Each structure stands twice: as C-alpha cells, then as structure tokens.
C-alpha cells in the first residue's frame, strides 16, 4: 500500500466528465523492418511477462472513507490483462486520417477508476504491415519522465520477442482497513494547518520576483491571466481531436546551433509559428503574443522522494505576433533565460508543497463547479495552451520486440486551454503530437501540417547565416 502524494492526487481531483486527465501515446511499429512477424497473442503474453517490473500497472486506487485524505494504491488482486489490452482494426484505407480519428476516439474515453489506470490498444490494418499501439495512462501514475521510464521497461534495443521466464511476481497484499485509514487521516488533520505556513512563503517568493523585475536582468515570465483569448480558450467537452507529424531532430539542432539558442527554444518557436499560421488562416490572430504553460521536470532537484509527478511550470511567450521566424526564436530564447531565473526563485517544489495540503473534497467540488458553470469563459485567459518537450531515446527502440518508427505523445487538455502540444525526441526524429477539444479546434491537423513549413523556413534562415551544410 502506498499513499498518493498531493500532486499525484490532484490530477484525480481536477478530473471531470469533460476534463479527462490521462495522457496518451501513439507508437507506430514496423515489424517488416527487421523481419519480425507480429502476433497479437505473443505480443500480449510478452507484455504480461514484464508487468511485474512496473508496479504502477497492476495497482488500483483505494479511497479513504469520506475522502478524509488522499487515496492509496493497492495491488489489484483481480487484475485482468485482457481488460487492459484491446485489439481493433483500422478502417480502410488505413491512412493517417483514419488513425488520427481512432486515437482521438480512444483519448475521449475516461479510464475506469475501479481498475489499474491504464489501457493499451493494438491497432492493426495500417499500410505496409505496420501496427499502431495507443497507450493511455492516467496522469496520477505518470508524468513526462516517469512515462518515458515506464516505456523503457517495455522496450528493448534488439528486435524479436524475448523468450524467458516471467519476471518475479509482485507479492499479493491485503485490502486496506478502512477504519484504520480513517483514523490515520484524522490523526494527520492538524498537519493540514501547514497550509497556513505556505502563505508567508508565497509572499516571500512574490517579493523576490518583484525585486528581480526592478533590476536590469533578462525579461521574466509573462503573468498568468494576461493571455489573449483565442478560439481554443474556452470550456471543453469530452470529445478530442488529434494530429501528429514527424520531423528530423538534426534540422532543429542545426537551427539551434546557427542562432545560439536551445532546442526547447526552437520547439517553442516552431509551435508558435504553426499557431500563427493556423490563427491567421482563421482570421483570429491576436495582436499580442500567445502564452504557453511549459511543464518542467523537477525529478533531479525535488527534495520530495515520494510520488510520481515531480513537475513545476514556466509560462512562456510564443511571440505569435512576430512574422519573422528568426526574430521569434531569438525573442523566445531571451525570455527563456529570464524565465529560468524566476523559476529558480520560485523553487522546484512550489507546486508539490501547495498540493500536499489540498483538501480532497473541497478540491473536487471546486473542479466540478468550475466545469459545470463553464467559468473558463468568464475570466481572463490564464494561458493559451500547454507545450511540453520530453527527451526520448536517441537510439532505435523495439517495443516488446517490434521496431518503433514513430512515437507521438498527447497530454491532457484543460478548461480554458483546449489545446496541448507535446514533443518527444526519438532516434533522430522529433515527433509532434497535438490534441485539442474537438469542438474548439475541429481542424487540428492544420496545426501539425504547418510544423514542417515553419522548420523549413527557419532552416533556410540558419543556412543563410552559416552557409550550406557540408555534404557527406
């Protein structure tokens, strides 16, 4: 038995019928690349063999009576692999559009909280004998880093299915005693007064930020609630739309080197350029910059040992009002330096410290009221979208023995910010995944389509600056 941390549990409390807080990934597998014959039953058996290596995939939630404290994880004594692994066929002609629609449909369905919080859909019928795997995990059990680590347990560096004994099974455990859980929660209740101590700490941080902004250092982060309103900034429904595109990481690195910026600066500039193109086409481009919330991993800096989600956030301008792509990436890079300084002032554990004291019932009631009353449409926009850049493997990976040719991530979308862009590096590629509320962004494929055009434009400018790349 293991209790959820406040930050992990907050993704449960914030979830509503329309704000589904799971993350998805689309893996395109290519059995023919290595002469591997794909077999659904063998694939599933290999997955089952490895599950004991990933405890999060065989444990479920157990609520504390009256929600007096955060729930606990317990091993599912009735775990059924057949429930979690689904097999479907892609409608003809089995192309990009049909696959995107299927991923969107899977992402639109909530996870069953009475079971371990994940599903895996095997999609057959793609062209050239390829197979797609759509995985879905609740954010309470993964963030960007832990999700990647989980994937590593299911991947190899060589093709072919492993033949061997099952991994050591996880020992069974008894169901928690509800009376004992309630007693522990009541005993801990005075500790929630620690929330009061967060107030002076927060005021101190705000004072430090004000003092920094009076100096001559790099420009800091934009303030929340100052983003312009766009078509995707409103209350969301359960329905999702997705799009995805693969690009070459070497192109992004060439742009980075030419202009002396970071890969993440280029990623933000590319997303900003794609959004500028999309909004211009819809005659909805604001005169001021769009603002992105950018998750930042704190796994290496957090003082908290427990928990899955170790993350904070940086607010970033995308400079969508700037037409020149080079000026855009340089402006983003300048902002990044100031944003990192301010992020260090705030501290890696700020979100985790606040979430630690979150009262479950109050949190859930507030989330439901916010959703049902569509309050996101009645206050200034906090931020326009989420943009997440996750480091992935820089070598070929074989998911349960089958080569991974593409890996597209999709984070959740939120009320008030109905669009999320997630990017992951994968063996020399940079894979972009976009997910949106279908009613707010029904043509999300136009955003993905604009990504290669923006990269080409930046790459041309980079080569004009440095000269053509040598041919080998």
Tab-separated table of C-alpha atoms in Angstrom:
chain	number	residue	atom	x	y	z
A	1	UNK	CA	0.000	0.000	0.000
A	2	UNK	CA	1.268	3.451	-0.913
A	3	UNK	CA	-0.447	6.790	-0.422
A	4	UNK	CA	-0.667	9.203	-3.339
A	5	UNK	CA	1.119	12.497	-2.919
A	6	UNK	CA	-0.927	15.673	-3.085
A	7	UNK	CA	0.294	16.461	-6.595
A	8	UNK	CA	-0.468	12.958	-7.906
A	9	UNK	CA	-3.907	13.033	-6.273
A	10	UNK	CA	-4.652	16.499	-7.651
A	11	UNK	CA	-4.942	15.002	-11.147
A	12	UNK	CA	-7.776	12.842	-9.795
A	13	UNK	CA	-9.499	15.740	-8.059
A	14	UNK	CA	-9.293	18.016	-11.115
A	15	UNK	CA	-10.782	15.402	-13.438
A	16	UNK	CA	-14.388	15.863	-14.526
A	17	UNK	CA	-16.636	14.293	-17.175
A	18	UNK	CA	-15.162	16.668	-19.751
A	19	UNK	CA	-11.674	17.352	-18.382
A	20	UNK	CA	-10.092	13.898	-18.721
A	21	UNK	CA	-6.656	13.849	-17.147
A	22	UNK	CA	-4.956	10.932	-18.809
A	23	UNK	CA	-2.006	11.062	-21.179
A	24	UNK	CA	-1.762	9.074	-24.405
A	25	UNK	CA	0.985	7.929	-26.741
A	26	UNK	CA	0.778	6.636	-30.285
A	27	UNK	CA	3.565	4.244	-31.269
A	28	UNK	CA	3.880	3.191	-34.895
A	29	UNK	CA	5.556	-0.232	-35.035
A	30	UNK	CA	7.199	-1.625	-38.152
A	31	UNK	CA	7.602	-5.440	-37.906
A	32	UNK	CA	8.806	-5.722	-41.505
A	33	UNK	CA	11.843	-3.533	-40.819
A	34	UNK	CA	13.541	-6.448	-39.031
A	35	UNK	CA	11.617	-9.391	-40.429
A	36	UNK	CA	9.618	-9.824	-37.214
A	37	UNK	CA	6.219	-11.436	-37.577
A	38	UNK	CA	3.666	-9.644	-35.443
A	39	UNK	CA	1.385	-11.883	-33.412
A	40	UNK	CA	-1.218	-10.337	-31.126
A	41	UNK	CA	-1.247	-13.156	-28.577
A	42	UNK	CA	2.547	-13.378	-28.359
A	43	UNK	CA	2.698	-9.594	-28.002
A	44	UNK	CA	0.201	-9.618	-25.142
A	45	UNK	CA	1.951	-12.529	-23.420
A	46	UNK	CA	5.250	-10.646	-23.512
A	47	UNK	CA	3.548	-7.600	-22.021
A	48	UNK	CA	2.152	-9.758	-19.216
A	49	UNK	CA	5.588	-11.214	-18.565
A	50	UNK	CA	7.032	-7.748	-17.950
A	51	UNK	CA	4.219	-6.230	-15.900
A	52	UNK	CA	5.792	-7.171	-12.533
A	53	UNK	CA	8.631	-4.793	-13.457
A	54	UNK	CA	6.136	-1.896	-13.454
A	55	UNK	CA	4.102	-1.943	-10.195
A	56	UNK	CA	2.034	1.079	-11.283
A	57	UNK	CA	0.374	-1.049	-13.982
A	58	UNK	CA	-1.030	-3.645	-11.572
A	59	UNK	CA	-2.278	-1.466	-8.730
A	60	UNK	CA	-5.555	0.405	-8.330
A	61	UNK	CA	-6.976	3.205	-6.225
A	62	UNK	CA	-8.493	2.692	-2.798
A	63	UNK	CA	-10.285	5.734	-1.400
A	64	UNK	CA	-10.039	6.810	2.222
A	65	UNK	CA	-13.513	6.920	3.854
A	66	UNK	CA	-15.228	10.281	3.375
A	67	UNK	CA	-12.170	11.414	1.365
A	68	UNK	CA	-10.502	12.489	4.582
A	69	UNK	CA	-7.092	12.031	2.983
A	70	UNK	CA	-5.533	11.261	-0.379
A	71	UNK	CA	-6.296	7.739	-1.666
A	72	UNK	CA	-3.821	4.874	-1.541
A	73	UNK	CA	-2.524	2.485	-4.189
A	74	UNK	CA	-3.188	-1.231	-3.639
A	75	UNK	CA	-2.348	-4.233	-5.777
A	76	UNK	CA	-5.343	-5.360	-7.841
A	77	UNK	CA	-5.982	-8.940	-6.707
A	78	UNK	CA	-8.334	-9.448	-9.696
A	79	UNK	CA	-6.064	-7.956	-12.323
A	80	UNK	CA	-7.220	-8.903	-15.831
A	81	UNK	CA	-4.764	-8.257	-18.663
A	82	UNK	CA	-7.473	-8.931	-21.265
A	83	UNK	CA	-9.413	-5.915	-19.988
A	84	UNK	CA	-6.463	-3.547	-20.350
A	85	UNK	CA	-5.233	-4.717	-23.771
A	86	UNK	CA	-7.710	-4.145	-26.601
A	87	UNK	CA	-7.400	-5.158	-30.262
A	88	UNK	CA	-9.012	-3.136	-33.051
A	89	UNK	CA	-8.744	-2.824	-36.816
A	90	UNK	CA	-8.238	0.479	-38.595
A	91	UNK	CA	-10.967	1.344	-41.120
A	92	UNK	CA	-9.866	1.376	-44.750
A	93	UNK	CA	-7.879	2.875	-46.311
A	94	UNK	CA	-5.873	2.694	-43.076
A	95	UNK	CA	-4.191	6.046	-43.525
A	96	UNK	CA	-3.068	8.980	-41.405
A	97	UNK	CA	-6.539	10.493	-41.089
A	98	UNK	CA	-8.234	7.249	-40.003
A	99	UNK	CA	-5.530	6.641	-37.414
A	100	UNK	CA	-5.840	10.159	-36.016
A	101	UNK	CA	-9.608	9.724	-35.668
A	102	UNK	CA	-9.146	6.435	-33.830
A	103	UNK	CA	-6.582	7.923	-31.430
A	104	UNK	CA	-8.942	10.826	-30.766
A	105	UNK	CA	-11.801	8.420	-30.019
A	106	UNK	CA	-9.638	6.459	-27.554
A	107	UNK	CA	-8.472	9.681	-25.892
A	108	UNK	CA	-12.106	10.798	-25.477
A	109	UNK	CA	-12.980	7.888	-23.158
A	110	UNK	CA	-12.423	8.038	-19.388
A	111	UNK	CA	-10.462	5.349	-17.558
A	112	UNK	CA	-12.240	3.027	-15.135
A	113	UNK	CA	-11.139	4.051	-11.628
A	114	UNK	CA	-12.034	0.640	-10.184
A	115	UNK	CA	-9.130	-0.879	-12.154
A	116	UNK	CA	-5.461	-0.007	-12.695
A	117	UNK	CA	-5.453	3.296	-14.546
A	118	UNK	CA	-4.165	2.337	-17.985
A	119	UNK	CA	-5.199	0.819	-21.306
A	120	UNK	CA	-3.314	-0.309	-24.390
A	121	UNK	CA	-4.981	-0.544	-27.784
A	122	UNK	CA	-3.373	-2.588	-30.582
A	123	UNK	CA	-4.425	-1.142	-33.934
A	124	UNK	CA	-3.946	-3.359	-36.977
A	125	UNK	CA	-4.674	-2.594	-40.623
A	126	UNK	CA	-2.126	0.160	-41.252
A	127	UNK	CA	-0.401	0.298	-44.607
A	128	UNK	CA	2.790	-1.706	-45.254
A	129	UNK	CA	2.051	-4.159	-42.464
A	130	UNK	CA	2.655	-1.632	-39.706
A	131	UNK	CA	0.899	-1.832	-36.334
A	132	UNK	CA	-0.048	1.034	-34.024
A	133	UNK	CA	-0.131	0.906	-30.239
A	134	UNK	CA	-2.194	3.551	-28.455
A	135	UNK	CA	-1.361	3.604	-24.762
A	136	UNK	CA	-3.343	5.589	-22.219
A	137	UNK	CA	-2.232	6.249	-18.630
A	138	UNK	CA	-3.791	8.465	-16.008
A	139	UNK	CA	-1.661	11.457	-15.071
A	140	UNK	CA	-1.820	10.267	-11.455
A	141	UNK	CA	0.582	7.445	-12.378
A	142	UNK	CA	2.851	9.129	-14.947
A	143	UNK	CA	4.478	12.398	-15.854
A	144	UNK	CA	6.861	13.002	-18.753
A	145	UNK	CA	9.900	11.408	-17.118
A	146	UNK	CA	8.174	8.502	-15.364
A	147	UNK	CA	6.180	7.771	-18.516
A	148	UNK	CA	9.397	7.523	-20.513
A	149	UNK	CA	10.965	5.305	-17.832
A	150	UNK	CA	7.895	3.078	-17.878
A	151	UNK	CA	8.229	2.769	-21.634
A	152	UNK	CA	11.847	1.651	-21.237
A	153	UNK	CA	10.702	-1.405	-19.263
A	154	UNK	CA	8.594	-2.387	-22.269
A	155	UNK	CA	11.290	-1.746	-24.861
A	156	UNK	CA	14.449	-3.499	-25.998
A	157	UNK	CA	17.473	-2.475	-28.022
A	158	UNK	CA	17.220	-5.568	-30.233
A	159	UNK	CA	14.322	-6.895	-32.346
A	160	UNK	CA	12.406	-10.071	-31.582
A	161	UNK	CA	10.300	-11.261	-28.692
A	162	UNK	CA	12.094	-12.282	-25.523
A	163	UNK	CA	11.800	-15.927	-24.594
A	164	UNK	CA	12.249	-16.469	-20.888
A	165	UNK	CA	10.677	-16.941	-17.514
A	166	UNK	CA	8.222	-14.342	-16.247
A	167	UNK	CA	9.619	-11.572	-14.108
A	168	UNK	CA	9.349	-12.123	-10.372
A	169	UNK	CA	5.664	-11.624	-9.477
A	170	UNK	CA	4.664	-8.892	-7.094
A	171	UNK	CA	3.524	-10.296	-3.775
A	172	UNK	CA	-0.190	-10.072	-3.008
A	173	UNK	CA	-1.293	-7.666	-0.305
A	174	UNK	CA	-4.454	-7.491	1.824
A	175	UNK	CA	-7.121	-4.864	1.243
A	176	UNK	CA	-6.566	-1.801	3.460
A	177	UNK	CA	-8.607	-1.464	6.620
A	178	UNK	CA	-10.957	1.499	6.074
A	179	UNK	CA	-11.324	2.167	9.797
A	180	UNK	CA	-7.554	2.339	10.155
A	181	UNK	CA	-7.255	4.615	7.108
A	182	UNK	CA	-9.889	6.969	8.529
A	183	UNK	CA	-8.134	7.025	11.888
A	184	UNK	CA	-4.794	7.856	10.288
A	185	UNK	CA	-6.430	10.645	8.274
A	186	UNK	CA	-7.973	12.210	11.381
A	187	UNK	CA	-4.663	11.974	13.223
A	188	UNK	CA	-2.951	13.801	10.357
A	189	UNK	CA	-5.623	16.503	10.136
A	190	UNK	CA	-3.777	19.059	12.324
A	191	UNK	CA	-0.884	18.783	9.863
A	192	UNK	CA	-3.050	20.453	7.224
A	193	UNK	CA	-2.555	23.670	9.148
A	194	UNK	CA	0.821	23.668	7.407
A	195	UNK	CA	-1.120	25.266	4.565
A	196	UNK	CA	-1.058	28.483	6.626
A	197	UNK	CA	2.727	28.389	6.522
A	198	UNK	CA	2.656	28.396	2.726
A	199	UNK	CA	1.179	31.902	2.708
A	200	UNK	CA	4.244	33.777	4.045
A	201	UNK	CA	6.483	31.558	1.900
A	202	UNK	CA	4.486	32.501	-1.184
A	203	UNK	CA	4.526	36.190	-0.275
A	204	UNK	CA	8.293	35.980	0.142
A	205	UNK	CA	8.650	34.472	-3.326
A	206	UNK	CA	6.466	37.212	-4.811
A	207	UNK	CA	8.622	39.831	-3.116
A	208	UNK	CA	11.770	38.308	-4.615
A	209	UNK	CA	10.186	38.311	-8.065
A	210	UNK	CA	9.162	41.963	-7.770
A	211	UNK	CA	12.685	42.912	-6.676
A	212	UNK	CA	14.213	40.976	-9.593
A	213	UNK	CA	11.956	42.688	-12.126
A	214	UNK	CA	13.105	46.082	-10.893
A	215	UNK	CA	16.633	45.193	-11.989
A	216	UNK	CA	18.227	45.133	-15.413
A	217	UNK	CA	18.261	41.353	-15.910
A	218	UNK	CA	16.607	39.373	-18.714
A	219	UNK	CA	12.867	39.751	-19.149
A	220	UNK	CA	10.899	37.391	-16.915
A	221	UNK	CA	7.882	35.164	-17.437
A	222	UNK	CA	4.559	36.618	-18.565
A	223	UNK	CA	1.967	36.795	-15.825
A	224	UNK	CA	-0.923	34.329	-15.810
A	225	UNK	CA	-4.359	35.758	-16.687
A	226	UNK	CA	-2.758	38.078	-19.260
A	227	UNK	CA	-3.012	35.819	-22.337
A	228	UNK	CA	-5.194	36.900	-25.284
A	229	UNK	CA	-8.334	34.893	-25.967
A	230	UNK	CA	-8.301	32.548	-28.976
A	231	UNK	CA	-10.819	30.025	-30.336
A	232	UNK	CA	-9.319	27.262	-28.194
A	233	UNK	CA	-9.597	29.156	-24.906
A	234	UNK	CA	-12.972	28.186	-23.516
A	235	UNK	CA	-14.819	25.423	-21.686
A	236	UNK	CA	-14.060	21.996	-23.152
A	237	UNK	CA	-16.153	18.931	-23.894
A	238	UNK	CA	-15.095	15.283	-23.622
A	239	UNK	CA	-14.521	14.976	-27.378
A	240	UNK	CA	-10.944	15.113	-28.644
A	241	UNK	CA	-9.225	15.700	-31.979
A	242	UNK	CA	-5.576	14.830	-32.578
A	243	UNK	CA	-2.893	15.386	-35.203
A	244	UNK	CA	0.748	14.418	-35.403
A	245	UNK	CA	3.813	14.920	-37.557
A	246	UNK	CA	7.386	13.647	-37.590
A	247	UNK	CA	10.379	15.907	-38.232
A	248	UNK	CA	14.159	15.488	-38.208
A	249	UNK	CA	15.938	16.348	-34.966
A	250	UNK	CA	19.099	17.223	-36.920
A	251	UNK	CA	17.247	20.115	-38.587
A	252	UNK	CA	16.196	21.507	-35.213
A	253	UNK	CA	19.746	21.140	-33.871
A	254	UNK	CA	21.131	22.938	-36.933
A	255	UNK	CA	18.745	25.838	-36.259
A	256	UNK	CA	19.708	25.814	-32.585
A	257	UNK	CA	23.418	25.991	-33.363
A	258	UNK	CA	23.076	28.685	-36.022
A	259	UNK	CA	21.277	31.093	-33.708
A	260	UNK	CA	22.932	30.116	-30.415
A	261	UNK	CA	19.714	29.011	-28.700
A	262	UNK	CA	18.405	25.835	-27.021
A	263	UNK	CA	16.452	23.007	-28.640
A	264	UNK	CA	13.480	23.897	-26.449
A	265	UNK	CA	13.610	27.491	-27.737
A	266	UNK	CA	13.348	26.174	-31.296
A	267	UNK	CA	10.484	23.846	-30.336
A	268	UNK	CA	8.544	26.758	-28.814
A	269	UNK	CA	9.255	28.893	-31.883
A	270	UNK	CA	8.043	26.128	-34.201
A	271	UNK	CA	4.824	25.667	-32.216
A	272	UNK	CA	4.388	29.454	-32.159
A	273	UNK	CA	4.883	29.658	-35.901
A	274	UNK	CA	2.412	26.839	-36.559
A	275	UNK	CA	-0.184	28.535	-34.348
A	276	UNK	CA	0.396	31.866	-36.059
A	277	UNK	CA	-0.263	30.201	-39.430
A	278	UNK	CA	-3.396	28.476	-38.097
A	279	UNK	CA	-4.860	31.575	-36.459
A	280	UNK	CA	-4.075	33.775	-39.477
A	281	UNK	CA	-5.931	31.337	-41.726
A	282	UNK	CA	-8.953	31.664	-39.425
A	283	UNK	CA	-8.626	35.447	-39.119
A	284	UNK	CA	-8.211	35.000	-35.343
A	285	UNK	CA	-4.565	36.024	-34.769
A	286	UNK	CA	-4.300	38.237	-31.640
A	287	UNK	CA	-2.161	41.359	-31.702
A	288	UNK	CA	-0.345	40.199	-28.556
A	289	UNK	CA	1.651	37.028	-28.007
A	290	UNK	CA	0.093	33.713	-27.132
A	291	UNK	CA	1.257	32.317	-23.800
A	292	UNK	CA	2.181	28.681	-23.198
A	293	UNK	CA	2.418	26.800	-19.938
A	294	UNK	CA	5.586	24.697	-20.197
A	295	UNK	CA	5.962	21.815	-17.717
A	296	UNK	CA	9.437	21.478	-16.183
A	297	UNK	CA	10.616	18.217	-14.638
A	298	UNK	CA	11.918	18.507	-11.059
A	299	UNK	CA	12.919	14.852	-10.643
A	300	UNK	CA	16.583	15.813	-10.283
A	301	UNK	CA	16.023	18.787	-7.983
A	302	UNK	CA	12.990	17.964	-5.824
A	303	UNK	CA	13.501	17.291	-2.127
A	304	UNK	CA	10.371	15.113	-2.149
A	305	UNK	CA	11.247	11.428	-2.523
A	306	UNK	CA	7.729	10.001	-2.847
A	307	UNK	CA	5.351	10.471	-5.728
A	308	UNK	CA	5.188	10.040	-9.481
A	309	UNK	CA	4.604	13.610	-10.660
A	310	UNK	CA	7.540	15.875	-9.917
A	311	UNK	CA	6.926	18.890	-12.056
A	312	UNK	CA	6.609	22.644	-11.986
A	313	UNK	CA	5.768	25.043	-14.784
A	314	UNK	CA	7.148	28.022	-16.660
A	315	UNK	CA	4.969	30.493	-18.546
A	316	UNK	CA	6.421	31.371	-21.953
A	317	UNK	CA	5.542	33.873	-24.670
A	318	UNK	CA	5.393	32.288	-28.132
A	319	UNK	CA	5.702	35.647	-29.930
A	320	UNK	CA	2.994	34.715	-32.403
A	321	UNK	CA	2.614	38.416	-33.242
A	322	UNK	CA	6.104	38.385	-34.824
A	323	UNK	CA	6.097	37.422	-38.507
A	324	UNK	CA	9.863	36.915	-38.862
A	325	UNK	CA	10.647	33.364	-37.606
A	326	UNK	CA	14.240	34.251	-36.688
A	327	UNK	CA	13.163	37.243	-34.608
A	328	UNK	CA	10.622	34.945	-32.949
A	329	UNK	CA	13.138	32.273	-31.909
A	330	UNK	CA	15.619	34.890	-30.641
A	331	UNK	CA	12.929	36.598	-28.572
A	332	UNK	CA	11.871	33.262	-27.077
A	333	UNK	CA	15.497	32.439	-26.243
A	334	UNK	CA	15.955	35.767	-24.468
A	335	UNK	CA	12.804	35.170	-22.438
A	336	UNK	CA	13.955	31.659	-21.529
A	337	UNK	CA	16.985	32.960	-19.659
A	338	UNK	CA	14.864	35.249	-17.520
A	339	UNK	CA	12.190	32.597	-17.021
A	340	UNK	CA	14.749	30.132	-15.666
A	341	UNK	CA	16.000	32.719	-13.180
A	342	UNK	CA	12.453	33.291	-11.947
A	343	UNK	CA	11.741	29.561	-11.866
A	344	UNK	CA	14.764	29.100	-9.606
A	345	UNK	CA	13.447	31.843	-7.302
A	346	UNK	CA	10.060	30.121	-7.067
A	347	UNK	CA	11.680	26.751	-6.355
A	348	UNK	CA	11.287	23.277	-7.804
A	349	UNK	CA	8.862	22.104	-5.113
A	350	UNK	CA	6.422	25.017	-5.040
A	351	UNK	CA	3.546	23.105	-6.694
A	352	UNK	CA	4.214	19.964	-4.673
A	353	UNK	CA	4.305	21.926	-1.407
A	354	UNK	CA	0.913	23.544	-2.118
A	355	UNK	CA	-0.667	20.304	-3.377
A	356	UNK	CA	0.446	18.480	-0.232
A	357	UNK	CA	-2.262	20.252	1.743
A	358	UNK	CA	-5.029	20.061	-0.861
A	359	UNK	CA	-8.304	19.013	0.861
A	360	UNK	CA	-9.789	16.290	-1.399
A	361	UNK	CA	-13.481	17.118	-1.063
A	362	UNK	CA	-13.013	20.864	-1.490
A	363	UNK	CA	-10.726	20.341	-4.481
A	364	UNK	CA	-13.192	18.004	-6.228
A	365	UNK	CA	-16.233	20.167	-5.596
A	366	UNK	CA	-14.416	23.240	-6.894
A	367	UNK	CA	-13.318	21.403	-10.055
A	368	UNK	CA	-16.852	20.205	-10.779
A	369	UNK	CA	-18.359	23.639	-10.195
A	370	UNK	CA	-15.755	25.281	-12.430
A	371	UNK	CA	-16.512	22.753	-15.163
A	372	UNK	CA	-20.305	22.766	-14.969
A	373	UNK	CA	-20.567	26.562	-14.786
A	374	UNK	CA	-18.093	26.977	-17.682
A	375	UNK	CA	-16.220	29.568	-15.653
A	376	UNK	CA	-13.241	29.382	-18.027
A	377	UNK	CA	-15.257	31.548	-20.404
A	378	UNK	CA	-15.922	34.256	-17.814
A	379	UNK	CA	-12.481	35.298	-16.586
A	380	UNK	CA	-9.249	36.403	-18.308
A	381	UNK	CA	-7.312	33.628	-20.040
A	382	UNK	CA	-4.727	32.063	-17.711
A	383	UNK	CA	-2.628	30.683	-20.580
A	384	UNK	CA	-3.472	29.677	-24.138
A	385	UNK	CA	-2.118	26.140	-24.295
A	386	UNK	CA	0.360	23.663	-22.834
A	387	UNK	CA	3.600	22.937	-24.704
A	388	UNK	CA	5.665	20.039	-23.367
A	389	UNK	CA	9.044	18.858	-24.678
A	390	UNK	CA	10.070	15.412	-23.398
A	391	UNK	CA	13.508	13.853	-24.004
A	392	UNK	CA	13.291	10.416	-25.584
A	393	UNK	CA	15.752	7.708	-26.698
A	394	UNK	CA	18.498	8.614	-29.172
A	395	UNK	CA	18.845	5.040	-30.432
A	396	UNK	CA	16.488	2.509	-32.088
A	397	UNK	CA	13.880	1.093	-29.716
A	398	UNK	CA	11.851	-2.098	-30.030
A	399	UNK	CA	8.539	-2.063	-28.193
A	400	UNK	CA	8.067	-5.615	-26.915
A	401	UNK	CA	10.366	-6.732	-29.709
A	402	UNK	CA	8.983	-4.656	-32.600
A	403	UNK	CA	10.762	-1.601	-34.029
A	404	UNK	CA	9.315	1.788	-33.084
A	405	UNK	CA	9.342	4.045	-36.141
A	406	UNK	CA	7.325	6.916	-34.611
A	407	UNK	CA	6.290	7.925	-31.099
A	408	UNK	CA	3.664	10.651	-30.753
A	409	UNK	CA	2.710	11.892	-27.248
A	410	UNK	CA	-0.582	13.559	-26.300
A	411	UNK	CA	-1.093	15.307	-22.958
A	412	UNK	CA	-4.424	16.316	-21.436
A	413	UNK	CA	-6.323	19.490	-22.305
A	414	UNK	CA	-7.923	21.762	-19.737
A	415	UNK	CA	-10.839	24.121	-19.347
A	416	UNK	CA	-9.646	27.451	-20.681
A	417	UNK	CA	-6.774	25.860	-22.615
A	418	UNK	CA	-8.283	23.377	-25.033
A	419	UNK	CA	-5.082	22.626	-26.961
A	420	UNK	CA	-1.886	20.815	-25.926
A	421	UNK	CA	1.291	20.276	-27.945
A	422	UNK	CA	3.698	17.566	-26.803
A	423	UNK	CA	7.022	16.853	-28.458
A	424	UNK	CA	9.418	13.935	-27.945
A	425	UNK	CA	12.781	13.091	-29.489
A	426	UNK	CA	13.036	9.567	-30.860
A	427	UNK	CA	16.106	8.091	-32.543
A	428	UNK	CA	16.984	11.138	-34.606
A	429	UNK	CA	13.405	12.313	-35.068
A	430	UNK	CA	11.339	14.937	-33.308
A	431	UNK	CA	7.733	13.762	-33.101
A	432	UNK	CA	4.991	16.371	-32.526
A	433	UNK	CA	1.614	15.408	-31.091
A	434	UNK	CA	-1.309	17.859	-30.910
A	435	UNK	CA	-4.529	17.166	-29.018
A	436	UNK	CA	-7.485	19.505	-28.659
A	437	UNK	CA	-11.121	19.740	-27.692
A	438	UNK	CA	-12.824	18.779	-30.940
A	439	UNK	CA	-15.470	21.494	-30.718
A	440	UNK	CA	-12.844	24.232	-30.188
A	441	UNK	CA	-10.248	23.023	-32.728
A	442	UNK	CA	-12.029	20.689	-35.184
A	443	UNK	CA	-9.270	21.115	-37.779
A	444	UNK	CA	-6.253	20.493	-35.526
A	445	UNK	CA	-4.499	18.726	-38.425
A	446	UNK	CA	-3.827	22.162	-39.906
A	447	UNK	CA	-1.527	22.934	-36.962
A	448	UNK	CA	0.504	19.761	-37.492
A	449	UNK	CA	0.639	20.426	-41.246
A	450	UNK	CA	2.240	23.823	-40.593
A	451	UNK	CA	5.101	22.420	-38.480
A	452	UNK	CA	7.361	21.244	-41.377
A	453	UNK	CA	6.822	24.558	-43.168
A	454	UNK	CA	7.970	26.531	-40.103
A	455	UNK	CA	11.036	24.311	-39.651
A	456	UNK	CA	11.934	24.656	-43.353
A	457	UNK	CA	11.698	28.439	-43.078
A	458	UNK	CA	13.948	28.513	-40.001
A	459	UNK	CA	16.377	26.053	-41.550
A	460	UNK	CA	16.697	28.216	-44.660
A	461	UNK	CA	17.487	31.245	-42.497
A	462	UNK	CA	20.003	29.217	-40.472
A	463	UNK	CA	21.864	28.118	-43.602
A	464	UNK	CA	21.867	31.633	-44.988
A	465	UNK	CA	23.573	32.678	-41.768
A	466	UNK	CA	26.138	29.871	-41.533
A	467	UNK	CA	26.470	28.752	-45.135
A	468	UNK	CA	25.272	25.464	-46.665
A	469	UNK	CA	25.866	22.285	-44.708
A	470	UNK	CA	28.671	20.093	-45.979
A	471	UNK	CA	27.572	17.054	-47.932
A	472	UNK	CA	28.995	13.717	-46.792
